[in-house]
Coordinates of C-alpha atoms in Angstrom, one line a residue:
M1 CA 0.0 0.0 0.0
L2 CA 1.2 3.5 -0.8
Y3 CA 0.5 6.4 1.5
R4 CA 0.2 10.2 1.1
K5 CA 0.4 12.8 3.8
M6 CA -2.4 15.1 4.9
P7 CA -0.9 18.6 4.6
K8 CA -2.1 20.2 7.8
N9 CA -1.8 17.3 10.3
G10 CA 0.7 15.0 8.8
D11 CA -1.5 11.9 8.9
E12 CA -0.1 9.2 6.6
L13 CA -3.2 7.9 4.8
S14 CA -3.5 5.0 2.4
I15 CA -4.1 6.2 -1.1
L16 CA -7.1 3.8 -1.2
G17 CA -9.9 4.5 1.1
F18 CA -12.8 2.2 1.9
G19 CA -16.1 3.9 1.1
A20 CA -19.0 2.3 3.0
M21 CA -21.8 3.4 0.7
R22 CA -22.0 0.4 -1.6
L23 CA -21.5 -2.6 0.8
P24 CA -22.8 -6.0 -0.3
V25 CA -26.4 -6.5 0.5
K26 CA -28.8 -9.5 0.9
D27 CA -31.9 -10.1 -1.1
N28 CA -33.9 -8.1 1.4
G29 CA -31.7 -5.0 1.0
S30 CA -29.9 -5.3 4.3
I31 CA -26.2 -5.3 4.6
D32 CA -24.6 -8.7 4.2
E33 CA -22.7 -8.2 7.4
E34 CA -20.6 -11.3 7.4
K35 CA -19.4 -10.7 3.8
A36 CA -18.9 -6.9 4.3
T37 CA -17.0 -7.3 7.6
K38 CA -14.6 -9.7 5.9
M39 CA -14.1 -7.2 3.1
V40 CA -13.5 -4.2 5.4
R41 CA -11.1 -6.1 7.7
H42 CA -9.2 -7.6 4.7
A43 CA -8.7 -4.2 3.3
I44 CA -7.4 -2.9 6.6
D45 CA -5.1 -5.9 7.1
N46 CA -3.6 -5.0 3.8
G47 CA -2.9 -1.4 4.5
V48 CA -6.1 0.6 4.1
N49 CA -6.4 3.0 7.0
Y50 CA -9.1 5.5 5.9
V51 CA -12.7 4.4 6.1
D52 CA -15.6 6.7 5.0
T53 CA -19.3 6.6 5.8
A54 CA -22.2 8.9 6.3
W55 CA -25.5 9.2 8.1
P56 CA -27.8 8.1 5.2
Y57 CA -25.7 5.3 3.7
H58 CA -27.5 2.0 3.5
M59 CA -30.7 3.5 5.0
G60 CA -28.8 4.7 8.1
E61 CA -27.2 1.3 8.7
S62 CA -23.7 1.9 7.4
E63 CA -22.5 3.7 10.6
P64 CA -23.8 1.0 13.0
F65 CA -22.4 -1.7 10.8
L66 CA -18.9 -0.1 10.8
A67 CA -19.0 0.0 14.6
R68 CA -19.3 -3.7 14.6
A69 CA -16.9 -4.3 11.7
L70 CA -14.2 -2.1 13.4
A71 CA -14.4 -4.0 16.7
D72 CA -11.6 -6.3 17.9
G73 CA -9.0 -3.6 17.5
Y74 CA -9.7 -2.5 14.0
R75 CA -11.0 0.9 15.0
E76 CA -7.6 1.8 16.3
K77 CA -6.0 0.9 12.9
V78 CA -8.0 3.5 10.9
K79 CA -8.9 7.1 10.5
L80 CA -12.7 7.1 10.5
A81 CA -14.6 9.7 8.5
T82 CA -18.3 10.4 8.6
K83 CA -20.5 13.4 7.7
Q84 CA -22.9 15.8 9.1
P85 CA -26.4 15.5 7.4
Q86 CA -26.6 19.3 7.0
W87 CA -29.9 19.1 5.1
M88 CA -31.5 17.8 8.3
V89 CA -30.2 20.6 10.5
K90 CA -33.0 23.0 11.3
E91 CA -31.7 24.5 14.5
P92 CA -28.1 25.1 15.7
E93 CA -28.5 22.5 18.5
D94 CA -29.3 19.9 15.9
M95 CA -25.6 19.8 15.0
D96 CA -24.6 18.5 18.4
R97 CA -27.5 16.1 18.5
F98 CA -26.5 14.5 15.2
L99 CA -22.8 14.3 16.1
N100 CA -23.5 12.8 19.4
A101 CA -25.8 10.2 17.8
Q102 CA -23.1 9.4 15.3
L103 CA -20.5 8.9 18.0
E104 CA -22.9 6.4 19.6
K105 CA -23.8 4.7 16.3
L106 CA -20.1 4.3 15.5
N107 CA -19.2 3.2 19.1
T108 CA -16.4 5.7 19.3
D109 CA -15.5 8.7 21.3
H110 CA -14.2 10.7 18.4
I111 CA -14.5 11.1 14.6
D112 CA -11.1 11.5 12.9
Y113 CA -12.5 13.3 9.9
Y114 CA -16.0 15.0 10.2
L115 CA -17.3 16.4 7.0
V116 CA -20.3 18.7 6.3
H117 CA -22.1 16.6 3.8
S118 CA -22.9 17.4 0.1
L119 CA -22.6 21.1 0.0
V120 CA -23.8 23.4 -2.8
E121 CA -24.0 27.2 -2.5
S122 CA -27.5 27.3 -1.0
S123 CA -26.9 24.5 1.5
W124 CA -23.6 26.1 2.5
E125 CA -25.2 29.5 3.1
N126 CA -27.9 27.8 5.2
I127 CA -25.6 25.7 7.4
R128 CA -23.1 28.6 7.7
D129 CA -25.9 30.9 9.0
L130 CA -26.9 28.3 11.5
G131 CA -23.4 28.5 13.0
V132 CA -21.6 25.4 11.6
M133 CA -18.2 27.0 11.9
E134 CA -18.7 27.7 15.6
F135 CA -20.0 24.2 16.0
L136 CA -16.9 22.7 14.3
D137 CA -14.6 24.8 16.5
K138 CA -16.4 23.6 19.6
A139 CA -16.4 19.9 18.6
K140 CA -12.7 20.1 17.8
S141 CA -11.8 21.7 21.1
D142 CA -13.8 19.2 23.1
G143 CA -12.3 16.3 21.2
R144 CA -15.4 14.8 19.6
I145 CA -13.9 15.5 16.1
I146 CA -10.2 15.7 15.2
N147 CA -10.4 17.2 11.7
A148 CA -13.1 19.2 10.0
G149 CA -14.0 19.2 6.3
F150 CA -16.8 19.2 3.7
S151 CA -17.9 17.2 0.7
Y152 CA -19.0 19.1 -2.3
H153 CA -21.5 18.7 -5.2
G154 CA -21.9 22.3 -6.4
T155 CA -20.6 24.4 -9.3
P156 CA -17.0 25.3 -9.9
E157 CA -17.5 29.0 -9.1
D158 CA -19.0 28.3 -5.7
F159 CA -16.2 26.0 -4.5
K160 CA -13.5 28.5 -3.7
P161 CA -15.6 30.7 -1.4
I162 CA -16.4 27.6 0.7
V163 CA -12.7 26.7 0.9
D164 CA -11.8 30.2 2.0
A165 CA -14.6 30.5 4.5
Y166 CA -13.1 28.3 7.2
D167 CA -9.8 26.6 8.3
W168 CA -10.8 23.3 6.8
D169 CA -8.5 20.3 7.1
V170 CA -9.9 18.3 4.2
C171 CA -12.4 18.4 1.4
Q172 CA -14.1 15.6 -0.5
I173 CA -14.9 16.1 -4.2
Q174 CA -16.1 14.0 -7.2
Y175 CA -13.3 13.6 -9.6
N176 CA -12.6 11.2 -12.5
F177 CA -11.4 11.5 -16.1
L178 CA -14.9 12.1 -17.4
D179 CA -15.7 14.7 -14.7
E180 CA -12.4 16.6 -14.9
N181 CA -14.3 20.0 -15.2
V182 CA -17.5 19.1 -13.3
Q183 CA -18.4 20.3 -9.8
A184 CA -15.1 21.4 -8.1
G185 CA -13.1 20.0 -11.1
R186 CA -9.4 20.2 -11.6
G187 CA -9.4 23.9 -10.7
G188 CA -11.0 23.2 -7.4
L189 CA -8.6 20.3 -6.7
E190 CA -5.6 22.4 -7.3
Y191 CA -7.0 25.4 -5.4
A192 CA -7.9 23.3 -2.3
A193 CA -4.4 21.8 -2.3
S194 CA -2.8 25.3 -2.6
R195 CA -4.8 26.3 0.5
G196 CA -3.4 23.3 2.5
L197 CA -6.4 21.0 2.4
G198 CA -6.1 17.3 2.0
V199 CA -8.3 16.2 -0.9
V200 CA -10.3 13.0 -0.7
V201 CA -11.7 11.9 -4.1
M202 CA -15.1 10.2 -4.4
E203 CA -16.6 8.6 -7.5
P204 CA -13.3 7.8 -9.2
L205 CA -15.2 5.2 -11.2
R206 CA -18.4 7.3 -11.5
G207 CA -20.3 4.8 -9.3
G208 CA -18.6 1.9 -11.0
N209 CA -19.9 3.0 -14.5
L210 CA -16.3 3.6 -15.8
A211 CA -15.4 0.0 -14.9
D212 CA -18.3 -2.1 -16.1
P213 CA -20.1 -2.3 -18.5
V214 CA -17.8 -0.5 -20.9
P215 CA -19.1 0.4 -24.4
S216 CA -17.3 -1.5 -27.1
E217 CA -16.2 1.8 -28.7
V218 CA -14.5 2.7 -25.5
M219 CA -13.0 -0.7 -25.0
D220 CA -11.4 -0.5 -28.5
I221 CA -9.4 2.5 -27.3
W222 CA -8.3 0.8 -24.1
D223 CA -7.1 -2.2 -26.1
E224 CA -4.6 0.1 -27.9
A225 CA -2.6 0.6 -24.8
D226 CA 0.9 -0.8 -24.7
V227 CA 0.4 -1.8 -21.0
K228 CA -2.9 -3.7 -20.6
R229 CA -5.0 -2.6 -17.7
S230 CA -8.6 -3.0 -16.7
P231 CA -10.9 0.0 -17.2
A232 CA -11.1 0.2 -13.4
E233 CA -7.3 0.3 -13.1
W234 CA -7.1 3.0 -15.7
A235 CA -9.6 5.2 -13.9
L236 CA -8.0 4.8 -10.5
R237 CA -4.5 5.3 -11.8
W238 CA -5.6 8.5 -13.6
V239 CA -6.9 10.0 -10.3
W240 CA -3.8 8.9 -8.4
N241 CA -1.6 10.4 -11.1
H242 CA -2.5 13.8 -9.6
P243 CA -0.1 14.7 -6.8
D244 CA -2.7 16.9 -5.1
V245 CA -5.0 14.0 -4.4
T246 CA -4.5 12.5 -0.9
V247 CA -7.0 9.6 -0.8
V248 CA -9.2 7.9 -3.4
L249 CA -12.4 6.3 -2.1
S250 CA -13.8 3.2 -3.6
G251 CA -17.2 1.9 -2.7
M252 CA -16.4 -1.8 -3.0
T253 CA -19.3 -4.3 -3.2
E254 CA -17.5 -7.7 -3.9
P255 CA -14.4 -9.2 -2.4
Y256 CA -12.7 -9.4 -5.9
Q257 CA -13.0 -5.6 -6.1
V258 CA -11.1 -5.3 -2.8
Q259 CA -8.4 -7.5 -4.1
E260 CA -8.2 -5.7 -7.5
N261 CA -8.1 -2.3 -5.9
L262 CA -5.4 -3.3 -3.3
K263 CA -3.2 -4.5 -6.2
V264 CA -3.8 -1.4 -8.3
A265 CA -3.0 0.8 -5.3
E266 CA 0.5 -0.6 -5.2
Q267 CA 1.2 1.2 -8.4
G268 CA -0.7 4.5 -7.8
L269 CA 2.2 6.9 -7.7
A270 CA 1.7 10.5 -8.7
G271 CA 3.0 11.2 -12.1
S272 CA 3.4 7.5 -13.0
L273 CA 1.4 7.5 -16.2
S274 CA 3.2 8.6 -19.3
E275 CA 2.1 11.4 -21.6
K276 CA 1.1 8.8 -24.1
E277 CA -1.1 7.0 -21.6
M278 CA -2.6 10.3 -20.5
R279 CA -3.5 11.1 -24.1
L280 CA -5.1 7.6 -24.3
V281 CA -7.3 8.4 -21.3
D282 CA -8.2 11.8 -22.9
R283 CA -9.4 9.9 -26.0
V284 CA -11.5 7.6 -23.9
A285 CA -13.1 10.6 -22.2
E286 CA -13.8 12.2 -25.6
K287 CA -15.4 8.9 -26.8
Y288 CA -17.7 8.8 -23.8
R289 CA -18.8 12.4 -24.6
E290 CA -19.5 11.5 -28.2
L291 CA -21.7 8.7 -27.0
M292 CA -23.7 11.1 -24.8
K293 CA -27.3 11.8 -25.9
L294 CA -26.9 15.5 -25.2
S295 CA -23.7 17.5 -25.9
C296 CA -24.0 19.6 -22.8
T297 CA -20.6 20.6 -21.4
E298 CA -22.0 21.8 -18.1
C299 CA -20.7 25.3 -18.6
R300 CA -23.8 26.6 -16.8
Y301 CA -24.2 29.6 -19.1
C302 CA -27.9 28.7 -19.1
M303 CA -28.2 29.2 -15.4
P304 CA -29.9 30.5 -13.4
C305 CA -33.2 29.4 -14.9
P306 CA -36.1 31.7 -14.0
E307 CA -38.2 28.7 -13.0
G308 CA -35.4 27.1 -10.9
V309 CA -34.7 24.2 -13.2
D310 CA -31.2 22.8 -12.7
I311 CA -30.7 22.4 -16.4
P312 CA -27.1 20.9 -16.3
A313 CA -28.0 18.4 -13.6
C314 CA -31.1 17.3 -15.6
F315 CA -28.9 16.7 -18.7
E316 CA -26.2 14.9 -16.7
M317 CA -28.6 12.4 -15.4
Y318 CA -30.2 11.9 -18.8
N319 CA -26.8 11.2 -20.4
N320 CA -25.8 8.9 -17.6
L321 CA -29.0 6.9 -18.0
H322 CA -28.4 6.4 -21.7
I323 CA -24.7 5.6 -21.5
F324 CA -24.4 3.6 -18.3
G325 CA -27.9 2.4 -17.5
D326 CA -28.2 2.0 -13.7
E327 CA -31.8 3.1 -14.0
G328 CA -32.8 2.4 -10.4
R329 CA -30.1 4.5 -8.8
L330 CA -30.4 7.4 -11.2
M331 CA -34.2 7.5 -10.8
M332 CA -33.8 7.7 -7.1
M333 CA -31.0 10.4 -7.3
Y334 CA -33.2 12.5 -9.7
A335 CA -36.0 12.4 -7.1
A336 CA -33.6 13.2 -4.2
K337 CA -31.4 15.9 -5.8
L338 CA -33.8 17.7 -8.1
G339 CA -36.6 17.2 -5.7
G340 CA -34.8 19.4 -3.2
I341 CA -34.4 16.7 -0.6
L342 CA -30.6 16.6 -0.6
R343 CA -30.1 20.3 -1.5
G344 CA -32.4 21.8 1.1
A345 CA -34.0 23.9 -1.6
D346 CA -37.1 23.9 -3.8
T347 CA -37.7 21.3 -6.5
N348 CA -36.0 22.0 -9.8
F349 CA -37.4 19.2 -12.0
A350 CA -37.2 19.4 -15.8
S351 CA -41.0 19.6 -16.0
Q352 CA -40.9 23.0 -14.4
C353 CA -39.6 24.6 -17.6
T354 CA -42.1 27.1 -19.1
Q355 CA -40.2 27.4 -22.4
C356 CA -39.5 31.0 -21.8
G357 CA -36.5 30.7 -24.1
Q358 CA -34.0 32.6 -21.9
C359 CA -31.6 29.6 -22.0
L360 CA -31.6 29.4 -25.8
D361 CA -29.6 32.6 -26.3
A362 CA -27.2 31.7 -23.5
C363 CA -26.2 28.1 -24.6
P364 CA -22.9 28.1 -26.5
Q365 CA -23.7 24.6 -27.8
N366 CA -27.0 26.0 -29.3
L367 CA -28.9 23.2 -27.7
P368 CA -32.8 23.2 -27.9
I369 CA -32.9 23.2 -24.1
P370 CA -36.7 23.4 -23.6
D371 CA -37.3 20.5 -26.0
L372 CA -34.6 18.4 -24.4
L373 CA -36.0 19.1 -20.9
E374 CA -39.2 17.6 -22.1
K375 CA -37.3 14.4 -22.9
V376 CA -35.8 14.4 -19.5
A377 CA -39.2 14.8 -17.9
E378 CA -40.5 11.9 -19.9
E379 CA -37.7 9.7 -18.8
F380 CA -37.6 10.6 -15.1
E381 CA -41.0 12.0 -14.1
G382 CA -43.4 9.4 -15.1
P383 CA -45.3 7.0 -12.8
G384 CA -43.5 6.4 -9.6
L385 CA -41.9 9.8 -9.1
G386 CA -44.0 10.6 -6.1
E387 CA -43.2 7.2 -4.5
R388 CA -39.5 7.7 -5.1
M389 CA -39.6 11.2 -3.5
E390 CA -41.3 9.7 -0.4
F391 CA -38.7 7.0 -0.2
A392 CA -35.9 9.5 -0.6
K393 CA -37.4 11.6 2.2
Q394 CA -37.4 8.6 4.4
L395 CA -33.8 7.8 3.5
F396 CA -32.4 11.2 3.8
E397 CA -34.7 13.0 6.3
N398 CA -35.5 10.5 9.0
D399 CA -33.1 11.5 11.7
G400 CA -33.6 8.4 13.8
C401 CA -32.3 10.1 17.0

């Protein structure tokens, strides 16, 4: 296992982190505890020392599971990260209530890395005004948390102000070769590192979609490489190639994925891919973009929409559905994110478009945005949307404490 240092505190962290969001499950949807425990402990036995979870993962069962999986001395071998469910915080005192409940659920007296979960501009402004910075200072001073950070899902332009707002130790961003300029993007990665934050990367495989199944047109390009690697290895190595990345999280579901990722992590040195190999990855990314149904570059020139429609997010989910499939997960995420449940804001579904035409003049790709939003609505807002929204509310809003 290779390790990289957290800039502010000197922690030597494994470049591969274990993400506890996609643990193996039984037919009834509950975590397959025996299988998952073996996977977590095998990863730790082979050098993984950063484990990441959050309040809503596995319907709230990920944190209690990890408490059991990290028994027998395993808790002392890792840095444990979990996240504040900021969308559920209504009053300042809720922050202490959730943290104390998480300490109990995880059966620990401290959280090594405590992150404010899933920030965008509006949710940051809300939790900031409720006093989250004062809360973090207090929780650090009394020892309940050791390091403070945030995870991010907003736009590139809103990332830097959050970085600058507080003396963060770490940030967690989505980053992969297909999302190099999405959300925080490469610019955010480099800026956070320049400010002394450790950077934890999530979704290096885009929820596994960059690993399997791979379109034949993409596989043809991978097969041109002089050194043969699996698509998963290419994707992970591309992220680790960036020296500003500290830890890459992988949400492993099967034991073979743990084995494969442990092996790949042995080679994950910064700058270890050649220029020729990096150009090959660029070609793969371009091929994926060619295969997309909509040629949206997520420049966000079309925003803000007068009706509140999150146009780029609608198009991103539509593209993902048609390239990668994974219909069940995407349908749920559409309901949760665009339904305002995760963002703490109003709904911004595609169907809210009134065809005012303001976006048409702004789009540099000259996309017929109102017509395309109709297609998105047809795909995602048919029968079952109401049920998915109710399920998402139960998943993300039931505080359970």
